[in-house]
Amino acid sequence: MVTLLDCIYRVPSVIEGIVARREETFAPLLDAVKDRLGELNEIMFIGSGTSNTCSLTAYRFVEKASKLSTSTMIPNEFLAKTVYNPKALYVFVSQSGTSTLTQQSLKKVKALGCLTAAITEAPTTPLAKEADVHIDMGCGYEEYGMRTIGYCASILTEMLMGVALGQARGVVSEMEAAAYREDALAVTKDHKEICDRTLAWFDHNKEALMDVDAFVLYGPGSLYGVAMEGALKILEIAKRFMCVGYEMDDGLHGPTMGFTKRHAVIVLNDGGKDNHLAMGIAKYMKNDVGHAYVIGANPIDADDLGFAPASKDFACLEYALVVEILAYRLAVDYGIELKDIKTQDPFPEMKYFNTHDE
């Protein structure tokens, strides 16, 4: 039987496939925008759950590469808007392509004549059929509904979309695009090592990690999206903890006054401009309150998981492994049975609400 951990270890082949098929993947999009390149001035990603956190992780790089103002929004907020930019590219993200409000959001702006694209797992999904352009997520078949492959595949697809649009607009050279691709592939080089080391890190801290009531994850820049996804994954997979994700600075404005020794803080640190904030919250929790663990740059003690990412712009994909494996180990070490899509029982909440069309 394929385990959720097996899926996490499988990500390098998915990354390699997405990079190899990039021209085929983005050809329909580039054809659709070729007559609008002069007026195109914005990219907006719309999605829910993991489809939102992947965009929250990727959008800064998409803006950097495309030189187009880029943002994210959840569908309900998007539907509540009354003004839409007619010169924007609206990108709707849903792995299954069945997210109800994401479909409604797409239909709303498509009716206004705006350019729409759907990133889904297949061209046959409902969202893909409705959009002007379908972009293959490149995730392939994923056994578990708690998306790990889909999260990483969505991030990479969105980021490479930014590069493709940058090339089409003449703001990214072929040499620069090739360097971005090499940087993306660098993620695969230390993938297994980070996975193995994360498992060992969990074993080292197992007693403390399993004894807390809640996890609070912090991340700067693109790692804010990873922190949000990590909180979601711990909650939906481990089922024993309340979790929240914060942007590194924003999470210092109030939440810290509520921390106790029953909370564990996970600090995703890239060693960049917010390093002083990362070190501050980590030292405060370690020394005066309870549990804190630095992941990535500048580990403080033996309880932390220090590593130097192999990639620069795509390092978020390396940090994602840690939070996914943390969620997995919390679940299996508690004896929680994780079921794949084929054996998944109907969700009990479906008696009351349904977020996806059947």
XYZ file of C-alpha atoms in Angstrom:
358
model
C 0.000 0.000 0.000
C 1.219 3.481 -0.857
C 1.522 5.631 2.270
C 1.194 9.385 2.525
C 4.919 9.449 3.294
C 5.560 7.625 0.013
C 3.737 10.456 -1.769
C 5.980 13.044 -0.124
C 9.095 11.115 -1.158
C 7.721 10.954 -4.741
C 7.743 14.722 -5.298
C 11.121 14.926 -7.167
C 9.788 12.932 -10.134
C 6.763 15.243 -10.236
C 9.010 18.323 -10.245
C 11.165 16.899 -13.025
C 8.073 16.105 -15.087
C 6.610 19.595 -14.708
C 9.868 21.213 -15.796
C 10.243 18.839 -18.753
C 6.685 19.461 -20.006
C 6.652 23.222 -19.434
C 6.424 24.234 -23.109
C 3.471 21.943 -23.741
C 1.829 23.008 -20.481
C 1.946 26.747 -21.110
C 1.461 26.788 -24.897
C -2.346 27.291 -24.655
C -1.903 30.158 -22.180
C 0.735 31.919 -24.262
C -1.461 31.583 -27.343
C -4.418 33.080 -25.449
C -2.471 36.089 -24.147
C -0.386 36.873 -27.244
C -2.780 39.558 -28.440
C -3.171 41.004 -24.928
C 0.446 41.271 -23.832
C 0.457 45.016 -24.341
C -2.479 45.609 -22.023
C -2.085 42.773 -19.519
C -1.244 44.384 -16.174
C -2.213 41.984 -13.399
C -2.388 38.331 -12.375
C -4.801 37.178 -9.700
C -4.921 33.652 -8.246
C -8.192 32.383 -6.774
C -8.551 29.143 -4.811
C -9.547 27.581 -1.496
C -7.666 25.529 1.076
C -4.435 24.090 -0.284
C -5.214 25.738 -3.635
C -5.032 29.040 -1.777
C -1.915 28.305 0.260
C 0.003 27.192 -2.847
C -0.790 30.540 -4.507
C 0.118 32.367 -1.305
C 3.468 30.570 -1.519
C 4.079 31.233 -5.226
C 2.662 34.650 -6.016
C 5.679 36.748 -4.977
C 7.912 34.898 -7.402
C 5.259 35.068 -10.140
C 5.265 38.851 -9.780
C 9.069 38.937 -9.792
C 9.334 36.870 -12.985
C 6.381 38.253 -14.930
C 6.802 41.889 -13.797
C 3.023 41.977 -13.414
C 1.223 42.936 -10.218
C 0.218 39.604 -8.664
C -2.102 38.766 -5.784
C -4.238 35.993 -4.312
C -7.816 35.858 -3.065
C -10.152 33.216 -1.691
C -13.316 32.640 -3.777
C -15.881 34.016 -1.332
C -13.975 37.285 -1.052
C -13.526 37.357 -4.813
C -17.246 36.902 -5.398
C -17.945 39.767 -2.999
C -15.925 42.208 -5.098
C -17.795 44.739 -7.221
C -14.906 45.924 -9.402
C -12.793 43.602 -11.565
C -9.790 44.579 -13.658
C -10.598 43.865 -17.333
C -6.872 43.778 -18.145
C -6.028 41.075 -15.602
C -5.403 37.376 -16.057
C -7.540 35.499 -13.536
C -6.089 32.101 -12.606
C -8.398 29.682 -10.779
C -6.768 26.815 -8.902
C -8.418 23.529 -7.870
C -6.703 20.158 -8.130
C -9.963 18.266 -8.657
C -11.531 21.158 -10.543
C -14.751 20.680 -8.580
C -14.467 23.446 -5.976
C -17.926 25.023 -6.035
C -17.134 28.671 -5.291
C -13.986 28.624 -7.437
C -16.161 27.599 -10.384
C -18.648 30.349 -9.588
C -15.828 32.892 -9.398
C -14.501 31.864 -12.801
C -17.927 32.090 -14.410
C -18.477 35.556 -12.965
C -15.416 37.203 -14.526
C -15.597 35.159 -17.705
C -19.085 36.607 -18.260
C -17.492 40.069 -17.969
C -15.096 39.235 -20.800
C -12.018 38.780 -18.599
C -9.321 36.248 -19.498
C -9.547 33.126 -17.334
C -7.233 30.178 -16.794
C -7.731 27.053 -14.685
C -4.940 25.066 -13.048
C -6.286 21.554 -12.376
C -5.153 17.935 -12.501
C -6.755 17.190 -15.897
C -8.413 18.950 -18.864
C -11.625 17.010 -18.169
C -12.310 18.655 -14.791
C -15.353 20.959 -14.583
C -13.199 24.012 -13.887
C -10.921 23.249 -16.834
C -13.875 22.932 -19.191
C -15.260 26.305 -18.113
C -12.012 28.305 -18.385
C -10.625 29.996 -21.486
C -7.353 28.139 -20.913
C -6.467 24.979 -19.004
C -3.040 24.611 -17.385
C -2.144 21.082 -16.328
C -1.065 21.036 -12.680
C 1.328 18.188 -13.404
C 0.565 16.333 -10.179
C -0.564 13.084 -11.780
C -2.645 10.704 -9.676
C -2.424 11.402 -5.960
C -3.575 8.656 -3.617
C -4.481 10.839 -0.640
C -7.022 13.614 -0.377
C -4.726 15.461 2.044
C -2.783 16.979 -0.825
C 0.999 16.964 -0.565
C 2.025 16.261 -4.162
C -0.687 18.640 -5.353
C 0.586 21.433 -3.099
C 4.130 21.214 -4.463
C 2.971 20.696 -8.061
C 0.669 23.720 -7.880
C 3.428 25.952 -6.518
C 5.903 24.939 -9.209
C 3.352 25.216 -12.016
C 2.368 28.716 -10.922
C 5.985 29.817 -10.597
C 6.949 28.474 -14.019
C 3.839 30.154 -15.431
C 5.308 33.418 -14.180
C 8.558 32.661 -16.010
C 6.692 31.775 -19.221
C 4.727 35.024 -19.108
C 7.913 36.924 -18.352
C 9.536 35.464 -21.448
C 6.488 36.257 -23.565
C 6.574 39.860 -22.338
C 10.297 40.149 -23.035
C 11.288 40.745 -19.410
C 12.913 37.325 -18.887
C 15.670 36.167 -21.243
C 16.175 32.557 -22.254
C 19.341 32.499 -20.165
C 17.418 33.733 -17.131
C 14.617 31.223 -17.771
C 17.152 28.396 -17.983
C 18.664 29.511 -14.669
C 15.214 29.465 -13.061
C 14.634 25.935 -14.348
C 17.967 24.753 -12.954
C 17.099 26.365 -9.642
C 13.777 24.506 -9.592
C 15.454 21.191 -10.353
C 17.962 21.811 -7.555
C 15.081 21.088 -5.157
C 15.253 17.418 -6.127
C 18.907 17.079 -5.110
C 18.436 17.221 -1.348
C 14.805 16.108 -1.227
C 15.455 12.653 0.229
C 18.029 14.002 2.687
C 15.606 16.601 4.061
C 12.867 13.980 4.346
C 15.193 11.576 6.174
C 16.502 14.294 8.468
C 12.969 15.490 9.257
C 12.001 11.987 10.345
C 15.072 11.866 12.600
C 14.283 15.373 13.921
C 10.769 14.235 14.831
C 12.125 11.191 16.667
C 14.516 13.449 18.595
C 11.671 15.755 19.686
C 8.804 13.255 19.637
C 7.833 13.413 23.301
C 7.556 17.203 23.320
C 5.912 17.496 19.895
C 3.167 15.052 20.786
C 2.533 16.524 24.218
C 1.431 20.041 23.194
C -2.119 21.198 22.483
C -1.465 23.492 19.533
C 1.072 24.399 16.858
C 1.825 27.926 15.662
C 3.829 28.199 12.455
C 5.707 31.305 11.327
C 7.124 32.029 7.883
C 8.521 35.080 6.035
C 7.964 35.787 2.339
C 7.016 32.673 0.397
C 7.356 30.667 3.606
C 4.216 32.404 4.896
C 2.288 30.176 2.481
C 4.200 27.141 3.754
C 3.322 28.087 7.342
C -0.353 28.353 6.395
C -0.244 25.025 4.577
C 1.599 23.411 7.490
C -1.107 24.524 9.905
C -3.759 23.117 7.580
C -1.929 19.825 7.177
C -1.346 19.297 10.899
C -5.008 19.985 11.594
C -6.474 17.802 8.837
C -4.003 14.913 9.038
C -3.052 14.656 12.721
C -6.533 15.584 14.029
C -5.257 16.204 17.560
C -4.078 19.806 17.536
C -5.364 23.272 16.833
C -3.007 25.026 14.435
C -2.475 28.470 12.983
C -0.002 29.918 10.482
C 1.349 33.480 10.559
C 3.453 35.773 8.442
C 6.648 36.350 10.404
C 6.032 39.961 11.424
C 2.237 39.883 11.610
C 2.353 36.965 14.028
C 4.259 39.098 16.535
C 1.429 41.610 16.863
C -0.676 40.111 19.622
C -0.611 36.299 19.304
C 2.582 36.003 21.342
C 0.790 37.302 24.433
C -1.357 34.175 24.412
C 1.367 31.547 24.146
C 1.846 29.003 26.927
C 3.974 25.927 27.482
C 1.141 23.958 25.852
C 1.979 25.571 22.494
C 4.754 24.643 20.081
C 6.075 27.309 17.706
C 7.579 26.207 14.403
C 9.774 28.943 12.909
C 10.458 28.545 9.190
C 13.555 30.681 8.740
C 15.168 31.502 5.403
C 17.863 33.646 7.026
C 16.748 36.708 5.053
C 15.615 40.169 6.099
C 13.285 38.778 8.791
C 15.972 36.632 10.427
C 16.019 38.883 13.496
C 12.275 38.369 13.933
C 12.643 34.604 13.528
C 15.415 34.471 16.119
C 13.464 36.715 18.474
C 10.303 34.606 18.583
C 12.294 31.354 18.735
C 14.458 32.498 21.651
C 11.460 33.932 23.500
C 9.563 30.656 23.279
C 12.578 28.472 24.055
C 13.802 30.518 27.016
C 10.685 31.958 28.645
C 7.557 30.097 27.577
C 7.662 26.627 26.084
C 8.588 24.878 22.867
C 10.071 26.395 19.705
C 11.817 24.802 16.760
C 13.799 26.643 14.102
C 13.571 25.048 10.659
C 16.171 26.009 8.056
C 18.659 28.820 8.672
C 20.434 29.583 11.952
C 19.399 26.739 14.268
C 19.808 27.629 17.929
C 20.185 24.238 19.586
C 20.020 20.470 19.014
C 16.224 20.509 18.965
C 16.151 22.558 15.757
C 16.325 21.292 12.174
C 18.968 23.315 10.403
C 19.618 22.997 6.695
C 20.724 25.117 3.739
C 18.259 24.787 0.834
C 19.711 23.660 -2.474
C 17.480 26.135 -4.301
C 17.149 29.901 -4.032
C 13.793 30.970 -5.476
C 12.183 27.528 -5.110
C 13.375 26.787 -1.566
C 9.757 26.904 -0.381
C 9.378 23.418 -1.875
C 12.113 22.167 0.451
C 10.564 23.684 3.562
C 7.183 22.200 2.587
C 8.565 18.695 3.170
C 9.192 19.407 6.828
C 5.668 20.545 7.720
C 4.094 17.730 5.696
C 6.210 15.062 7.379
C 5.534 16.636 10.786
C 1.792 16.292 10.148
C 2.238 12.713 8.922
C 4.291 11.584 11.917
C 1.975 13.244 14.435
C -0.854 11.246 12.894
C 0.743 7.824 12.585
C 2.454 8.018 15.982
C -0.951 8.689 17.503
C -2.273 5.629 15.662
C -4.543 7.579 13.333
C -5.469 5.603 10.213
C -4.811 7.538 7.018
C -6.975 6.437 4.107
C -6.305 6.983 0.435
C -8.891 8.353 -1.963
C -10.083 4.898 -3.023
C -10.839 3.803 0.549
C -11.928 7.159 1.973
C -15.245 7.051 3.792
C -17.701 9.845 3.014
C -16.852 12.907 5.071
C -19.383 13.214 7.945
C -19.669 16.971 7.454
C -21.191 16.365 4.002
C -24.507 15.854 5.806
C -24.397 19.592 6.535
C -22.355 21.259 3.776
C -20.408 20.460 0.635
C -17.528 22.519 -0.711
C -17.053 20.568 -3.953
C -19.436 19.475 -6.666
C -19.784 15.739 -7.186
